[in-house]
CSV table of C-alpha atoms in Angstrom, one decimal:
chain,number,residue,atom,x,y,z
A,22,UNK,CA,22.4,1.6,-11.2
A,23,UNK,CA,21.3,3.8,-8.0
A,24,UNK,CA,19.5,1.5,-6.1
A,25,UNK,CA,17.2,1.8,-3.4
A,26,UNK,CA,18.4,-0.1,-0.2
A,27,UNK,CA,16.1,-1.4,2.2
A,28,UNK,CA,15.7,0.7,5.7
A,29,UNK,CA,13.6,-1.4,7.6
A,30,UNK,CA,14.5,-5.1,7.3
A,31,UNK,CA,15.0,-6.9,10.5
A,32,UNK,CA,12.8,-4.0,12.1
A,33,UNK,CA,9.5,-4.6,10.5
A,34,UNK,CA,10.2,-7.8,9.0
A,35,UNK,CA,13.0,-10.6,8.7
A,36,UNK,CA,16.4,-9.6,7.3
A,37,UNK,CA,17.6,-12.9,6.3
A,38,UNK,CA,16.3,-14.0,2.8
A,39,UNK,CA,15.1,-17.4,4.2
A,40,UNK,CA,13.3,-16.5,7.2
A,41,UNK,CA,11.9,-13.6,5.3
A,42,UNK,CA,10.8,-16.2,2.7
A,43,UNK,CA,9.2,-18.4,5.0
A,44,UNK,CA,7.3,-15.7,6.9
A,45,UNK,CA,5.6,-14.2,3.8
A,46,UNK,CA,4.5,-17.8,2.8
A,47,UNK,CA,3.5,-18.7,6.2
A,48,UNK,CA,1.1,-14.8,6.4
A,49,UNK,CA,-0.4,-16.2,2.8
A,50,UNK,CA,-1.5,-19.7,4.0
A,51,UNK,CA,-5.0,-18.6,4.2
A,52,UNK,CA,-8.2,-20.7,3.7
A,53,UNK,CA,-10.1,-17.7,2.9
A,54,UNK,CA,-13.5,-18.5,0.6
A,55,UNK,CA,-13.2,-14.5,-0.8
A,56,UNK,CA,-12.0,-15.3,-4.6
A,57,UNK,CA,-12.2,-11.7,-6.8
A,58,UNK,CA,-9.9,-10.1,-9.6
A,59,UNK,CA,-9.0,-6.7,-7.7
A,60,UNK,CA,-7.8,-3.8,-9.7
A,61,UNK,CA,-6.4,-2.2,-6.3
A,62,UNK,CA,-5.4,-3.3,-3.0
A,63,UNK,CA,-5.6,-1.1,0.2
A,64,UNK,CA,-3.0,-2.7,2.6
A,65,UNK,CA,-1.6,-2.0,6.1
A,66,UNK,CA,2.1,-1.3,6.5
A,67,UNK,CA,2.8,-2.0,10.2
A,68,UNK,CA,5.6,-4.4,11.1
A,69,UNK,CA,4.5,-8.2,9.9
A,70,UNK,CA,4.0,-9.2,13.5
A,71,UNK,CA,1.3,-6.4,14.0
A,72,UNK,CA,-0.6,-6.2,10.4
A,73,UNK,CA,0.9,-9.1,8.0
A,74,UNK,CA,-2.0,-11.3,8.8
A,75,UNK,CA,-4.5,-8.3,7.4
A,76,UNK,CA,-2.4,-7.4,4.4
A,77,UNK,CA,-2.1,-11.2,3.8
A,78,UNK,CA,-5.7,-11.5,3.5
A,79,UNK,CA,-5.2,-8.7,-0.1
A,80,UNK,CA,-2.3,-10.1,-1.3
A,81,UNK,CA,-3.3,-14.0,-1.6
A,82,UNK,CA,-5.9,-12.7,-3.9
A,83,UNK,CA,-3.5,-12.2,-6.6
A,84,UNK,CA,-2.5,-16.0,-6.8
A,85,UNK,CA,-4.6,-16.4,-10.5
A,86,UNK,CA,-2.9,-13.0,-11.3
A,87,UNK,CA,0.8,-14.3,-10.9
A,88,UNK,CA,1.8,-14.4,-14.4
A,89,UNK,CA,-0.5,-11.3,-15.5
A,90,UNK,CA,0.4,-8.6,-13.5
A,91,UNK,CA,3.4,-6.7,-15.2
A,92,UNK,CA,3.3,-3.4,-13.3
A,93,UNK,CA,2.5,-2.3,-9.8
A,94,UNK,CA,1.8,1.3,-9.1
A,95,UNK,CA,2.1,2.1,-5.2
A,96,UNK,CA,0.8,4.6,-3.4
A,97,UNK,CA,1.8,5.8,0.4
A,98,UNK,CA,2.4,8.5,3.0
A,99,UNK,CA,5.1,10.1,4.0
A,100,UNK,CA,6.0,9.8,7.6
A,101,UNK,CA,9.0,11.2,7.6
A,102,UNK,CA,9.7,13.9,5.2
A,103,UNK,CA,7.0,16.8,4.5
A,104,UNK,CA,6.4,18.1,1.4
A,105,UNK,CA,3.7,19.2,-1.3
A,106,UNK,CA,2.5,17.0,-3.8
A,107,UNK,CA,3.9,13.4,-5.1
A,108,UNK,CA,7.1,11.8,-4.9
A,109,UNK,CA,9.2,9.7,-7.3
A,110,UNK,CA,12.3,8.0,-6.7
A,111,UNK,CA,15.5,8.7,-8.3
A,112,UNK,CA,16.7,5.1,-7.9
A,113,UNK,CA,16.4,2.8,-10.8
A,114,UNK,CA,15.6,0.1,-8.9
A,115,UNK,CA,14.4,-1.5,-5.0
A,116,UNK,CA,16.0,-3.6,-3.6
A,117,UNK,CA,14.8,-6.6,-0.6
A,118,UNK,CA,16.0,-9.2,0.8
A,119,UNK,CA,14.3,-11.3,-1.8
A,120,UNK,CA,15.9,-9.4,-4.6
A,121,UNK,CA,16.0,-6.5,-6.6
A,122,UNK,CA,12.5,-4.8,-8.4
A,123,UNK,CA,13.2,-2.8,-11.4
A,124,UNK,CA,11.9,0.9,-12.0
A,125,UNK,CA,9.7,1.3,-14.5
A,126,UNK,CA,12.0,4.0,-16.1
A,127,UNK,CA,9.4,5.2,-18.9
A,128,UNK,CA,7.0,5.3,-16.4
A,129,UNK,CA,8.8,7.6,-14.5
A,130,UNK,CA,10.0,10.0,-17.1
A,131,UNK,CA,6.6,10.3,-18.0
A,132,UNK,CA,5.0,10.8,-14.0
A,133,UNK,CA,7.4,13.3,-13.4
A,134,UNK,CA,5.9,15.4,-16.5
A,135,UNK,CA,2.5,15.7,-14.5
A,136,UNK,CA,1.0,18.2,-12.2
A,137,UNK,CA,1.9,17.6,-8.4
A,138,UNK,CA,4.8,15.1,-9.2
A,139,UNK,CA,8.3,15.7,-8.5
A,140,UNK,CA,11.4,13.4,-8.1
A,141,UNK,CA,12.2,13.6,-4.3
A,142,UNK,CA,14.2,11.1,-3.6
A,143,UNK,CA,14.8,11.6,0.4
A,144,UNK,CA,10.8,10.8,0.3
A,145,UNK,CA,12.1,7.4,-0.4
A,146,UNK,CA,15.3,7.0,1.2
A,147,UNK,CA,13.9,5.6,5.0
A,148,UNK,CA,10.1,5.4,4.2
A,149,UNK,CA,8.9,2.0,5.5
A,150,UNK,CA,4.8,2.5,4.1
A,151,UNK,CA,5.8,1.0,0.4
A,152,UNK,CA,9.0,-1.3,1.3
A,153,UNK,CA,7.0,-3.6,3.4
A,154,UNK,CA,4.4,-4.1,0.6
A,155,UNK,CA,7.4,-5.6,-1.6
A,156,UNK,CA,8.4,-9.0,-0.1
A,157,UNK,CA,4.3,-9.9,-0.4
A,158,UNK,CA,4.5,-8.8,-4.0
A,159,UNK,CA,7.5,-10.7,-4.8
A,160,UNK,CA,6.2,-13.8,-3.3
A,161,UNK,CA,3.2,-13.7,-5.1
A,162,UNK,CA,4.1,-12.4,-8.5
A,163,UNK,CA,6.4,-14.0,-11.0
A,164,UNK,CA,8.0,-10.4,-12.8
A,165,UNK,CA,7.0,-6.9,-12.4
A,166,UNK,CA,7.9,-3.5,-12.6
A,167,UNK,CA,7.5,-0.7,-10.0
A,168,UNK,CA,6.2,2.9,-10.0
A,169,UNK,CA,6.3,3.9,-6.5
A,170,UNK,CA,5.1,7.4,-5.2
A,171,UNK,CA,5.2,8.8,-1.6
A,172,UNK,CA,2.4,11.2,-1.1
A,173,UNK,CA,2.8,14.7,0.8
A,174,UNK,CA,0.1,17.2,1.1
A,175,UNK,CA,-2.2,16.2,-1.9
A,176,UNK,CA,-5.6,16.8,-2.5
A,177,UNK,CA,-7.5,13.8,-3.5
A,178,UNK,CA,-8.1,15.0,-7.5
A,179,UNK,CA,-4.1,15.2,-7.6
A,180,UNK,CA,-3.6,11.6,-6.3
A,181,UNK,CA,-6.7,10.5,-8.2
A,182,UNK,CA,-5.1,12.2,-11.7
A,183,UNK,CA,-2.4,10.4,-11.4
A,184,UNK,CA,-3.5,6.9,-10.4
A,185,UNK,CA,-5.9,7.3,-13.5
A,186,UNK,CA,-3.2,8.3,-15.6
A,187,UNK,CA,-1.4,4.6,-15.0
A,188,UNK,CA,-4.7,3.0,-15.0
A,189,UNK,CA,-3.7,0.2,-17.3
A,190,UNK,CA,-5.1,-2.8,-17.7
A,191,UNK,CA,-5.2,-6.1,-16.2
A,192,UNK,CA,-1.3,-6.0,-16.3
A,193,UNK,CA,-1.3,-3.4,-13.7
A,194,UNK,CA,-2.2,-3.6,-10.2
A,195,UNK,CA,-3.0,-0.8,-7.9
A,196,UNK,CA,-1.5,-0.7,-4.3
A,197,UNK,CA,-2.5,1.7,-1.7
A,198,UNK,CA,-0.5,1.8,1.6
A,199,UNK,CA,-2.3,2.7,4.8
A,200,UNK,CA,-2.9,2.2,8.4
A,201,UNK,CA,-5.9,3.1,10.1
A,202,UNK,CA,-6.8,5.0,13.7
A,203,UNK,CA,-3.7,5.6,16.0
A,204,UNK,CA,-3.1,5.1,19.8
A,205,UNK,CA,-6.6,4.9,20.8
A,206,UNK,CA,-8.1,2.3,23.7
A,207,UNK,CA,-8.7,-1.2,21.9
A,208,UNK,CA,-12.9,-0.4,22.0
A,209,UNK,CA,-12.9,2.9,20.9
A,210,UNK,CA,-10.3,2.1,17.8
A,211,UNK,CA,-12.3,-0.7,16.9
A,212,UNK,CA,-15.5,2.0,16.5
A,213,UNK,CA,-13.5,5.0,14.8
A,214,UNK,CA,-12.2,2.1,12.4
A,215,UNK,CA,-15.8,0.4,12.0
A,216,UNK,CA,-16.5,4.0,10.8
A,217,UNK,CA,-13.9,4.5,8.5
A,218,UNK,CA,-14.3,1.4,6.6
A,219,UNK,CA,-17.8,2.4,6.5
A,220,UNK,CA,-16.6,5.5,4.8
A,221,UNK,CA,-14.4,3.3,2.3
A,222,UNK,CA,-17.1,1.3,1.2
A,223,UNK,CA,-19.1,4.3,0.5
A,224,UNK,CA,-16.6,5.6,-1.5
A,225,UNK,CA,-16.2,8.8,0.8
A,226,UNK,CA,-13.0,10.2,-0.6
A,227,UNK,CA,-13.0,13.1,2.1
A,228,UNK,CA,-10.9,11.0,4.8
A,229,UNK,CA,-8.5,12.4,7.3
A,230,UNK,CA,-5.6,11.9,9.3
A,231,UNK,CA,-7.2,10.4,12.7
A,232,UNK,CA,-9.0,8.0,10.2
A,233,UNK,CA,-6.2,6.7,8.6
A,234,UNK,CA,-2.6,7.5,7.8
A,235,UNK,CA,-2.3,7.1,4.2
A,236,UNK,CA,-6.0,9.1,4.1
A,237,UNK,CA,-4.7,11.4,0.9
A,238,UNK,CA,-4.3,7.9,-1.3
A,239,UNK,CA,-6.8,6.7,0.0
A,240,UNK,CA,-9.1,9.7,-1.2
A,241,UNK,CA,-7.2,9.3,-4.0
A,242,UNK,CA,-8.0,6.1,-5.1
A,243,UNK,CA,-11.9,6.3,-3.4
A,244,UNK,CA,-12.3,9.2,-5.9
A,245,UNK,CA,-10.9,7.4,-8.8
A,246,UNK,CA,-13.4,4.7,-8.4
A,247,UNK,CA,-16.5,6.6,-7.9
A,248,UNK,CA,-15.8,8.0,-11.5
A,249,UNK,CA,-14.7,4.6,-12.7
A,250,UNK,CA,-18.0,3.1,-11.0
A,251,UNK,CA,-15.8,0.7,-8.6
A,252,UNK,CA,-16.6,-1.3,-5.6
A,253,UNK,CA,-15.1,-2.2,-2.0
A,254,UNK,CA,-15.0,-5.5,-0.9
A,255,UNK,CA,-13.5,-5.4,3.0
A,256,UNK,CA,-11.2,-8.6,3.3
A,257,UNK,CA,-10.5,-8.1,7.2
A,258,UNK,CA,-9.9,-5.2,9.9
A,259,UNK,CA,-8.2,-5.6,13.0
A,260,UNK,CA,-5.8,-3.6,15.2
A,261,UNK,CA,-2.4,-4.2,17.4
A,262,UNK,CA,-4.5,-5.4,20.1
A,263,UNK,CA,-5.8,-8.3,17.8
A,264,UNK,CA,-2.4,-9.6,16.8
A,265,UNK,CA,0.6,-8.7,18.9
A,266,UNK,CA,0.5,-5.6,21.0
A,267,UNK,CA,-1.4,-4.6,24.2
A,268,UNK,CA,-5.5,-3.3,24.2
A,269,UNK,CA,-4.3,0.3,26.0
A,270,UNK,CA,-3.3,1.5,23.1
A,271,UNK,CA,-3.5,-0.1,19.4
A,272,UNK,CA,-3.1,0.9,15.3
A,273,UNK,CA,-5.8,0.1,13.6
A,274,UNK,CA,-5.4,-1.8,10.3
A,275,UNK,CA,-7.5,-2.7,7.5
A,276,UNK,CA,-7.3,-4.7,3.7
A,277,UNK,CA,-9.6,-4.0,1.3
A,278,UNK,CA,-10.4,-5.0,-2.4
A,279,UNK,CA,-11.7,-2.6,-5.5
A,280,UNK,CA,-13.1,-4.0,-8.9
């Protein structure tokens, strides 16, 4: 079996299974009045000390769905490898310090036949945007299979068509991985991210890279949401100046749920 091994364990999150499990459980220990059953989560993908608290605001909503969700379809931007379309891995499983997650091989075979989709293992090998989501999912869900897409240069329509192909029912969760603005002063970043959040709430599927590094997958889900009549709930917006970094140059993070 070909297994995709962790690329950022020990950097973005703890490498020790015990430390990682304790860290994720601590992040998820949230006293939050928001209760909803999401179909889609948009979550950040920085190191846990920076964006873990924001991501947890989304993942804790999965508690009542622990045994319902059997399949997670993930979309995140390519940070290292330039390509056109959407990339699937050749691997049959993804490994994390918390254990193995099987890939839905049948779905991958179907997806590889879709327009703008290809098997491109190198796009996944060192990519962190999907990997950092997995320990949260492993903690919150009883058992699930994974369908992971890294998104390169792709239109909202291309991404939306793939999302809709795998939309499924209550057994399927869609996860979009993206940070918001990058490397602006604190107050400037807050203003940019507030405007981006408003666009997301309005289902404006024309975001660009200065607003969100994962603008391509976000645009795809917002177009899908418009087609399906979904609404966006903002769960949390912060930046690295609020969590674990200086305020002179920050990265923005947002957590959103769609249903």
